[in-house]
Every structure is written in C-alpha cells, then in structure tokens.
C-alpha cells in the first residue's frame, strides 16, 4: 500500500534522516527475521545470535545516546524499526521491550554507573533485557506485588515469582519490580532492582505456551534468596519504583499502539491481495460488493488509527504525551486492530484459520495487545481519572 492510502498528510515525526534507518531495518527484517520466524515459533524463542546480529548492524538501543553506545536517535527511530518488524510479521525477540522499555528505564532513572555498565552492552546485544512486573497473583494491580527485596548489609535478598515475562528465557538482565520496605500493599515501598541472570537463586521457569506470539520467549521467573548489591537498586532512592513505572508506561503503551496501526495496514494489504486472487461464483472475491465495502471500512479505520498514532508519536517526541492520551491510544487502536483483522480473516474463508496464512498469525499475535502493557480496561480507568 502506498503512503497516500495510509496518511492524509506526512507526519511531523517522519523526517528525512529516518530513510536510511528504515532501509537498514527493512533489510534486516527481511533477511534475518522473516526466513526464521516459522522455526522460532516451533522452538518458542529466537536464536540468541539474533540479538548480537541486531547489535552489530546498529538496531539495538536506537534512541539511546551515543555516549552509552546507542544510536543517538529518537523515539522515531524505534518506531521505524517496530514498523518494519510488524510488516514482516515479527514479534519474536521482543526488541521493543529491550529498546523502548528496558533501556529507557536505565537511561531515565539509572545512576551514571548503571548506565555505563549496562547500556553499551545492551546496544551491542551482549546483554538482553527484560522487565518483570507481573506476578502469578497480580498483574493489573501493581501495588499488590509480593516480590520482596530485603536489605541485608550491602545487599538485597530477593524472593518472589514473576510470570508472563517477555524475553524471560534469554534475558541477561531483568529489571524487577519488588517491595523494598515493610507492608504488603501500597506504592510507596515499591522499587526497581536490577537482577543479573547469573545470580545464584535466579531461576527461569517454562517458556509459556501461548495462542499467538509463539516465537516470543514469554516466561516464568523465580527468585530464591537472590543476593544483589544495593547498588543494583535502579536510581539511588528506595521507594521510587511506582513513580518510575508511571513515567515510563506511556511510551510502552504508545509502542503497542504503533504496532496496532501497522498490523491493521498489513492485514489490509494481505486481504486485498488474497481476495483479488481467490475466486468464488466465477469471479474474484474482491469483486463482491460486501468484500469491497468491508475493505473500504478497514482502510478507513487504518487511516484514522494512523492519524491518531502519528499525532501521539509527534507529541511524545515533543515531550507532551500525557498518560491519559497514551492510554487512549493503547486501548482504542488495539480494539480497532482486533476488529479489523477479524474482518480481514473472515474474507479469507477457511484459509484465514490456517496458521500458514499471515492473516491467521496476525489475528492470534495481536490479541494480546488488548491485555499487556496494562489491560484495555485499566486504560479506561486511567482516562476516566481525568474526566
Ligand atoms: C504475551 C504476554 C507478554 C507479557 N509481557 C510482560 C512483561 O514483559 N513484563 C511484565 O511484567 N508483564 C508482562 N505481561 C503481563 C501483562 O502485562 C498482564 O497480563 C496484564 O497487565 C494483566 O494482568 P493479569 O494477567 O494479572 O490480569 P488481571 O489483573 O488478573 O485482570 C483480569 C481481568 O480483570 C480486569 N481488571 C482488573 N482490574 C480491573 C479494574 N480495576 N477495573 C476493571 N477491570 C479490571 C482486567 O482488565 C482483566 O480483564 C505479559 C502478558 C502476556 C500475555
């Protein structure tokens, strides 16, 4: 689909310096990701070398300053990579969690030593990062986390369990949401603690069997008397974790919305192509008025979603994306994406239900977008608080 269909005007964030980044990302995705996706789905994780290959060509930590080994770009650079990944159907190695989420927790809240120690190794792919908030007993209610980091001299002793952690099986560094003070509830005692995977007592559970995103190593993690130095606290002050999460979550939610926008466009492309080539009753399926009207509706949704997402990306780049707007983008675009992809799947008939068809994988892969990053119900809570 050409850009005239996608956009009514060129977005401010789409500057000319992104052209070579897009070319690099497209080549990488087509050469290194697309041919391996089926195999990765079978094994439930990417090859570890993917990360070092991405680091070698400069696609990791694109929006981290060069002084920390990053690409020195902006969030727009991350968006370009994400768009190209989504177009080839990739959500395997969760580069977005590494680039857009984990690296920015370190950049925004880490001490100078933490940034220098971790960001260059994350940029090279030597270190894969994950963030572990969710626990078996709590996801939406982050204030209820039970994982504890108890101070013992110059160390924290961490005990607890996390689940649904993206990059969990391959991660070398996990940013763990833990309770550092007394008490079992409330946000004031929550801190983020850096845990290296080689620490004694750190255990990975199984890679979870999911209905989609099957190449993604979403895992359970356990912490049994894991000792880390107190310098592994993200930042310098205990109890800042909740504020740190609240500051970073809008970027994560916008990133989910970007993926939703590209997923709708990709579904539309697949479906136009398929319905033109498939015949029923002696003519292409595309020629039925129902098909053309449905696709016209999806094209309209794609345009409106893209316009909203472009606006949010522009706002984020100006430092003006507030939490309720990010929440609006997250819930609304992921809801629209599921509706649109479902329509597109229907137009594929039985083939749409076969996992060898991209539309089937897109449908299954996108479903979780309404759930992770804060469920769409929680997004409406966030919005309603400012009404
Ligand atoms: C594939 C995948 C990858 C993930 N990756 C990560 C990761 O890398 N790191 C991480 O920390 N987590 C990750 N998660 C976890 C994800 O963020 C949580 O699943 C999500 O936040 C929901 O939490 P929960 O599953 O405990 O659901 P619950 O909180 O138990 O919610 C169950 C239902 O109740 C609803 N609900 C809850 N509270 C309210 C309320 N106040 N008002 C209205 N409805 C409500 C929810 O919307 C939902 O419909 C991942 C999840 C998946 C599936």
mmCIF file of N, CA, C and O in Angstrom, residues 114-183:
data_model
loop_
_atom_site.group_PDB
_atom_site.id
_atom_site.type_symbol
_atom_site.label_atom_id
_atom_site.label_comp_id
_atom_site.label_asym_id
_atom_site.label_seq_id
_atom_site.Cartn_x
_atom_site.Cartn_y
_atom_site.Cartn_z
ATOM 1 N N UNK A 114 25.272 2.722 36.520
ATOM 2 C CA UNK A 114 24.355 1.732 35.927
ATOM 3 C C UNK A 114 24.239 1.930 34.419
ATOM 4 O O UNK A 114 24.262 0.970 33.652
ATOM 5 N N UNK A 115 24.159 3.186 34.002
ATOM 6 C CA UNK A 115 24.040 3.450 32.556
ATOM 7 C C UNK A 115 25.292 2.980 31.827
ATOM 8 O O UNK A 115 25.217 2.351 30.770
ATOM 9 N N UNK A 116 26.447 3.292 32.423
ATOM 10 C CA UNK A 116 27.716 2.934 31.768
ATOM 11 C C UNK A 116 27.910 1.421 31.767
ATOM 12 O O UNK A 116 28.459 0.855 30.823
ATOM 13 N N UNK A 117 27.441 0.774 32.819
ATOM 14 C CA UNK A 117 27.639 -0.676 32.908
ATOM 15 C C UNK A 117 26.737 -1.439 31.940
ATOM 16 O O UNK A 117 27.150 -2.449 31.369
ATOM 17 N N UNK A 118 25.507 -0.965 31.758
ATOM 18 C CA UNK A 118 24.543 -1.799 31.036
ATOM 19 C C UNK A 118 24.214 -1.337 29.627
ATOM 20 O O UNK A 118 24.043 -2.173 28.723
ATOM 21 N N UNK A 119 24.080 -0.047 29.405
ATOM 22 C CA UNK A 119 23.565 0.393 28.097
ATOM 23 C C UNK A 119 24.481 0.009 26.926
ATOM 24 O O UNK A 119 23.986 -0.472 25.900
ATOM 25 N N UNK A 120 25.803 0.161 27.024
ATOM 26 C CA UNK A 120 26.634 -0.243 25.880
ATOM 27 C C UNK A 120 26.507 -1.736 25.570
ATOM 28 O O UNK A 120 26.490 -2.138 24.403
ATOM 29 N N UNK A 121 26.372 -2.544 26.613
ATOM 30 C CA UNK A 121 26.252 -3.997 26.384
ATOM 31 C C UNK A 121 24.859 -4.349 25.851
ATOM 32 O O UNK A 121 24.700 -5.323 25.127
ATOM 33 N N UNK A 122 23.867 -3.565 26.205
ATOM 34 C CA UNK A 122 22.538 -3.769 25.606
ATOM 35 C C UNK A 122 22.539 -3.337 24.141
ATOM 36 O O UNK A 122 21.884 -3.937 23.295
ATOM 37 N N UNK A 123 23.297 -2.299 23.844
ATOM 38 C CA UNK A 123 23.345 -1.804 22.455
ATOM 39 C C UNK A 123 24.070 -2.792 21.538
ATOM 40 O O UNK A 123 23.760 -2.888 20.352
ATOM 41 N N UNK A 124 25.029 -3.523 22.090
ATOM 42 C CA UNK A 124 25.773 -4.481 21.257
ATOM 43 C C UNK A 124 25.049 -5.830 21.151
ATOM 44 O O UNK A 124 25.409 -6.660 20.321
ATOM 45 N N UNK A 125 24.067 -6.047 22.003
ATOM 46 C CA UNK A 125 23.377 -7.342 22.006
ATOM 47 C C UNK A 125 24.045 -8.349 22.927
ATOM 48 O O UNK A 125 23.590 -9.493 23.042
ATOM 49 N N UNK A 126 25.107 -7.929 23.591
ATOM 50 C CA UNK A 126 25.747 -8.835 24.563
ATOM 51 C C UNK A 126 24.780 -9.119 25.715
ATOM 52 O O UNK A 126 24.762 -10.213 26.280
ATOM 53 N N UNK A 127 23.987 -8.110 26.047
ATOM 54 C CA UNK A 127 23.001 -8.250 27.129
ATOM 55 C C UNK A 127 21.596 -8.063 26.560
ATOM 56 O O UNK A 127 21.327 -7.093 25.862
ATOM 57 N N UNK A 128 20.718 -9.037 26.856
ATOM 58 C CA UNK A 128 19.294 -8.921 26.513
ATOM 59 C C UNK A 128 18.558 -8.542 27.797
ATOM 60 O O UNK A 128 18.825 -9.120 28.857
ATOM 61 N N UNK A 129 17.652 -7.573 27.689
ATOM 62 C CA UNK A 129 16.980 -7.082 28.899
ATOM 63 C C UNK A 129 15.489 -7.399 28.899
ATOM 64 O O UNK A 129 14.859 -7.518 27.842
ATOM 65 N N UNK A 130 14.961 -7.549 30.108
ATOM 66 C CA UNK A 130 13.527 -7.782 30.299
ATOM 67 C C UNK A 130 13.070 -6.934 31.476
ATOM 68 O O UNK A 130 13.895 -6.467 32.275
ATOM 69 N N UNK A 131 11.759 -6.746 31.570
ATOM 70 C CA UNK A 131 11.222 -6.065 32.752
ATOM 71 C C UNK A 131 10.147 -6.953 33.363
ATOM 72 O O UNK A 131 9.267 -7.453 32.661
ATOM 73 N N UNK A 132 10.257 -7.164 34.677
ATOM 74 C CA UNK A 132 9.378 -8.123 35.348
ATOM 75 C C UNK A 132 8.519 -7.414 36.389
ATOM 76 O O UNK A 132 8.956 -7.154 37.507
ATOM 77 N N UNK A 133 7.281 -7.107 35.991
ATOM 78 C CA UNK A 133 6.320 -6.511 36.912
ATOM 79 C C UNK A 133 5.323 -7.575 37.372
ATOM 80 O O UNK A 133 5.060 -7.736 38.558
ATOM 81 N N UNK A 134 4.750 -8.284 36.401
ATOM 82 C CA UNK A 134 3.600 -9.148 36.666
ATOM 83 C C UNK A 134 3.989 -10.374 37.493
ATOM 84 O O UNK A 134 5.041 -10.964 37.286
ATOM 85 N N UNK A 135 3.085 -10.739 38.411
ATOM 86 C CA UNK A 135 3.288 -11.923 39.256
ATOM 87 C C UNK A 135 2.097 -12.862 39.077
ATOM 88 O O UNK A 135 1.036 -12.426 38.613
ATOM 89 N N UNK A 136 2.256 -14.106 39.482
ATOM 90 C CA UNK A 136 1.121 -15.030 39.340
ATOM 91 C C UNK A 136 -0.148 -14.473 40.003
ATOM 92 O O UNK A 136 -1.243 -14.644 39.486
ATOM 93 N N UNK A 137 0.004 -13.760 41.121
ATOM 94 C CA UNK A 137 -1.168 -13.285 41.854
ATOM 95 C C UNK A 137 -1.598 -11.874 41.512
ATOM 96 O O UNK A 137 -2.649 -11.432 41.955
ATOM 97 N N UNK A 138 -0.797 -11.142 40.741
ATOM 98 C CA UNK A 138 -1.193 -9.768 40.422
ATOM 99 C C UNK A 138 -0.556 -9.258 39.137
ATOM 100 O O UNK A 138 0.625 -9.464 38.887
ATOM 101 N N UNK A 139 -1.400 -8.611 38.326
ATOM 102 C CA UNK A 139 -0.920 -8.015 37.083
ATOM 103 C C UNK A 139 -1.380 -6.574 36.999
ATOM 104 O O UNK A 139 -0.589 -5.644 37.091
ATOM 105 N N UNK A 140 -2.697 -6.398 36.906
ATOM 106 C CA UNK A 140 -3.236 -5.036 36.788
ATOM 107 C C UNK A 140 -2.921 -4.201 38.022
ATOM 108 O O UNK A 140 -2.624 -3.008 37.912
ATOM 109 N N UNK A 141 -2.993 -4.817 39.179
ATOM 110 C CA UNK A 141 -2.812 -4.079 40.432
ATOM 111 C C UNK A 141 -1.341 -4.151 40.863
ATOM 112 O O UNK A 141 -0.962 -4.965 41.709
ATOM 113 N N UNK A 142 -0.539 -3.268 40.284
ATOM 114 C CA UNK A 142 0.905 -3.314 40.550
ATOM 115 C C UNK A 142 1.241 -3.022 42.011
ATOM 116 O O UNK A 142 2.283 -3.432 42.509
ATOM 117 N N UNK A 143 0.333 -2.324 42.680
ATOM 118 C CA UNK A 143 0.594 -2.003 44.096
ATOM 119 C C UNK A 143 0.595 -3.273 44.956
ATOM 120 O O UNK A 143 1.044 -3.243 46.098
ATOM 121 N N UNK A 144 0.069 -4.353 44.415
ATOM 122 C CA UNK A 144 -0.057 -5.588 45.214
ATOM 123 C C UNK A 144 1.097 -6.562 44.987
ATOM 124 O O UNK A 144 1.013 -7.710 45.419
ATOM 125 N N UNK A 145 2.188 -6.126 44.346
ATOM 126 C CA UNK A 145 3.283 -7.080 44.107
ATOM 127 C C UNK A 145 3.826 -7.603 45.439
ATOM 128 O O UNK A 145 3.893 -6.877 46.438
ATOM 129 N N UNK A 146 4.205 -8.881 45.425
ATOM 130 C CA UNK A 146 4.675 -9.530 46.654
ATOM 131 C C UNK A 146 6.169 -9.818 46.647
ATOM 132 O O UNK A 146 6.730 -10.149 47.694
ATOM 133 N N UNK A 147 6.790 -9.742 45.481
ATOM 134 C CA UNK A 147 8.240 -9.991 45.430
ATOM 135 C C UNK A 147 8.934 -8.979 46.333
ATOM 136 O O UNK A 147 8.637 -7.783 46.272
ATOM 137 N N UNK A 148 9.835 -9.497 47.163
ATOM 138 C CA UNK A 148 10.485 -8.632 48.157
ATOM 139 C C UNK A 148 11.972 -8.546 47.909
ATOM 140 O O UNK A 148 12.611 -9.534 47.556
ATOM 141 N N UNK A 149 12.521 -7.367 48.137
ATOM 142 C CA UNK A 149 13.974 -7.182 48.142
ATOM 143 C C UNK A 149 14.303 -6.627 49.529
ATOM 144 O O UNK A 149 14.079 -5.448 49.815
ATOM 145 N N UNK A 150 14.793 -7.503 50.393
ATOM 146 C CA UNK A 150 15.032 -7.123 51.796
ATOM 147 C C UNK A 150 16.500 -6.779 51.970
ATOM 148 O O UNK A 150 17.385 -7.555 51.574
ATOM 149 N N UNK A 151 16.734 -5.627 52.565
ATOM 150 C CA UNK A 151 18.121 -5.187 52.730
ATOM 151 C C UNK A 151 18.829 -6.007 53.806
ATOM 152 O O UNK A 151 18.296 -6.216 54.898
ATOM 153 N N UNK A 152 20.037 -6.461 53.463
ATOM 154 C CA UNK A 152 20.872 -7.204 54.419
ATOM 155 C C UNK A 152 22.299 -6.682 54.234
ATOM 156 O O UNK A 152 23.010 -7.120 53.323
ATOM 157 N N UNK A 153 22.692 -5.711 55.065
ATOM 158 C CA UNK A 153 24.008 -5.076 54.904
ATOM 159 C C UNK A 153 24.064 -4.334 53.573
ATOM 160 O O UNK A 153 23.198 -3.501 53.277
ATOM 161 N N UNK A 154 25.045 -4.679 52.754
ATOM 162 C CA UNK A 154 25.203 -4.001 51.462
ATOM 163 C C UNK A 154 24.509 -4.744 50.323
ATOM 164 O O UNK A 154 24.820 -4.532 49.157
ATOM 165 N N UNK A 155 23.598 -5.633 50.703
ATOM 166 C CA UNK A 155 22.924 -6.422 49.672
ATOM 167 C C UNK A 155 21.409 -6.377 49.854
ATOM 168 O O UNK A 155 20.910 -6.119 50.948
ATOM 169 N N UNK A 156 20.701 -6.669 48.752
ATOM 170 C CA UNK A 156 19.275 -7.001 48.843
ATOM 171 C C UNK A 156 19.155 -8.506 48.666
ATOM 172 O O UNK A 156 19.855 -9.104 47.842
ATOM 173 N N UNK A 157 18.225 -9.086 49.414
ATOM 174 C CA UNK A 157 17.921 -10.509 49.241
ATOM 175 C C UNK A 157 16.517 -10.571 48.641
ATOM 176 O O UNK A 157 15.550 -10.105 49.254
ATOM 177 N N UNK A 158 16.439 -11.123 47.439
ATOM 178 C CA UNK A 158 15.177 -11.058 46.691
ATOM 179 C C UNK A 158 14.500 -12.417 46.685
ATOM 180 O O UNK A 158 15.119 -13.446 46.395
ATOM 181 N N UNK A 159 13.204 -12.401 47.006
ATOM 182 C CA UNK A 159 12.383 -13.605 46.942
ATOM 183 C C UNK A 159 11.054 -13.269 46.285
ATOM 184 O O UNK A 159 10.445 -12.241 46.590
ATOM 185 N N UNK A 160 10.625 -14.149 45.389
ATOM 186 C CA UNK A 160 9.334 -13.921 44.739
ATOM 187 C C UNK A 160 9.246 -14.637 43.415
ATOM 188 O O UNK A 160 10.156 -15.381 43.027
ATOM 189 N N UNK A 161 8.136 -14.414 42.740
ATOM 190 C CA UNK A 161 7.911 -15.071 41.448
ATOM 191 C C UNK A 161 7.280 -14.078 40.488
ATOM 192 O O UNK A 161 6.452 -13.253 40.882
ATOM 193 N N UNK A 162 7.678 -14.161 39.233
ATOM 194 C CA UNK A 162 7.101 -13.318 38.181
ATOM 195 C C UNK A 162 6.596 -14.226 37.073
ATOM 196 O O UNK A 162 7.086 -15.349 36.903
ATOM 197 N N UNK A 163 5.647 -13.729 36.315
ATOM 198 C CA UNK A 163 5.152 -14.532 35.195
ATOM 199 C C UNK A 163 4.862 -13.652 33.990
ATOM 200 O O UNK A 163 4.787 -12.429 34.115
ATOM 201 N N UNK A 164 4.728 -14.314 32.840
ATOM 202 C CA UNK A 164 4.440 -13.652 31.550
ATOM 203 C C UNK A 164 5.557 -12.689 31.151
ATOM 204 O O UNK A 164 5.277 -11.634 30.570
ATOM 205 N N UNK A 165 6.802 -12.996 31.466
ATOM 206 C CA UNK A 165 7.870 -12.022 31.216
ATOM 207 C C UNK A 165 8.453 -12.186 29.807
ATOM 208 O O UNK A 165 9.058 -13.216 29.489
ATOM 209 N N UNK A 166 8.258 -11.155 28.987
ATOM 210 C CA UNK A 166 8.797 -11.151 27.623
ATOM 211 C C UNK A 166 10.319 -11.145 27.686
ATOM 212 O O UNK A 166 10.896 -10.467 28.538
ATOM 213 N N UNK A 167 10.942 -11.888 26.796
ATOM 214 C CA UNK A 167 12.403 -12.083 26.774
ATOM 215 C C UNK A 167 12.886 -12.847 28.008
ATOM 216 O O UNK A 167 14.094 -12.891 28.279
ATOM 217 N N UNK A 168 11.957 -13.463 28.748
ATOM 218 C CA UNK A 168 12.316 -14.085 30.020
ATOM 219 C C UNK A 168 13.332 -15.208 29.896
ATOM 220 O O UNK A 168 14.203 -15.356 30.754
ATOM 221 N N UNK A 169 13.250 -15.991 28.839
ATOM 222 C CA UNK A 169 14.149 -17.151 28.723
ATOM 223 C C UNK A 169 15.558 -16.751 28.313
ATOM 224 O O UNK A 169 16.518 -17.433 28.656
ATOM 225 N N UNK A 170 15.683 -15.657 27.570
ATOM 226 C CA UNK A 170 17.006 -15.273 27.056
ATOM 227 C C UNK A 170 17.617 -14.090 27.797
ATOM 228 O O UNK A 170 18.779 -13.760 27.575
ATOM 229 N N UNK A 171 16.848 -13.475 28.672
ATOM 230 C CA UNK A 171 17.325 -12.233 29.301
ATOM 231 C C UNK A 171 18.587 -12.450 30.137
ATOM 232 O O UNK A 171 18.717 -13.451 30.852
ATOM 233 N N UNK A 172 19.506 -11.502 30.034
ATOM 234 C CA UNK A 172 20.705 -11.486 30.882
ATOM 235 C C UNK A 172 20.520 -10.516 32.040
ATOM 236 O O UNK A 172 21.219 -10.599 33.046
ATOM 237 N N UNK A 173 19.615 -9.569 31.854
ATOM 238 C CA UNK A 173 19.358 -8.552 32.872
ATOM 239 C C UNK A 173 17.850 -8.375 33.006
ATOM 240 O O UNK A 173 17.156 -8.169 31.997
ATOM 241 N N UNK A 174 17.370 -8.466 34.236
ATOM 242 C CA UNK A 174 15.930 -8.298 34.462
ATOM 243 C C UNK A 174 15.724 -7.136 35.423
ATOM 244 O O UNK A 174 16.333 -7.097 36.505
ATOM 245 N N UNK A 175 14.883 -6.191 35.008
ATOM 246 C CA UNK A 175 14.500 -5.097 35.901
ATOM 247 C C UNK A 175 13.283 -5.591 36.676
ATOM 248 O O UNK A 175 12.221 -5.823 36.094
ATOM 249 N N UNK A 176 13.475 -5.799 37.978
ATOM 250 C CA UNK A 176 12.454 -6.471 38.784
ATOM 251 C C UNK A 176 11.711 -5.457 39.656
ATOM 252 O O UNK A 176 12.333 -4.652 40.365
ATOM 253 N N UNK A 177 10.389 -5.510 39.577
ATOM 254 C CA UNK A 177 9.563 -4.679 40.460
ATOM 255 C C UNK A 177 9.426 -5.429 41.783
ATOM 256 O O UNK A 177 8.914 -6.548 41.815
ATOM 257 N N UNK A 178 9.921 -4.813 42.855
ATOM 258 C CA UNK A 178 9.933 -5.507 44.151
ATOM 259 C C UNK A 178 9.573 -4.534 45.265
ATOM 260 O O UNK A 178 9.711 -3.309 45.127
ATOM 261 N N UNK A 179 9.140 -5.122 46.352
ATOM 262 C CA UNK A 179 8.793 -4.337 47.535
ATOM 263 C C UNK A 179 10.050 -4.241 48.407
ATOM 264 O O UNK A 179 10.598 -5.275 48.798
ATOM 265 N N UNK A 180 10.507 -3.027 48.658
ATOM 266 C CA UNK A 180 11.740 -2.885 49.432
ATOM 267 C C UNK A 180 11.471 -2.553 50.895
ATOM 268 O O UNK A 180 12.348 -2.713 51.735
ATOM 269 N N UNK A 181 10.291 -2.081 51.184
ATOM 270 C CA UNK A 181 10.023 -1.744 52.582
ATOM 271 C C UNK A 181 9.070 -2.725 53.216
ATOM 272 O O UNK A 181 8.758 -3.771 52.645
ATOM 273 N N UNK A 182 8.602 -2.376 54.412
ATOM 274 C CA UNK A 182 7.652 -3.245 55.108
ATOM 275 C C UNK A 182 6.270 -3.083 54.484
ATOM 276 O O UNK A 182 6.044 -2.210 53.654
ATOM 277 N N UNK A 183 5.352 -3.959 54.877
ATOM 278 C CA UNK A 183 3.979 -3.835 54.407
ATOM 279 C C UNK A 183 3.739 -4.646 53.147
ATOM 280 O O UNK A 183 4.677 -5.016 52.443
#
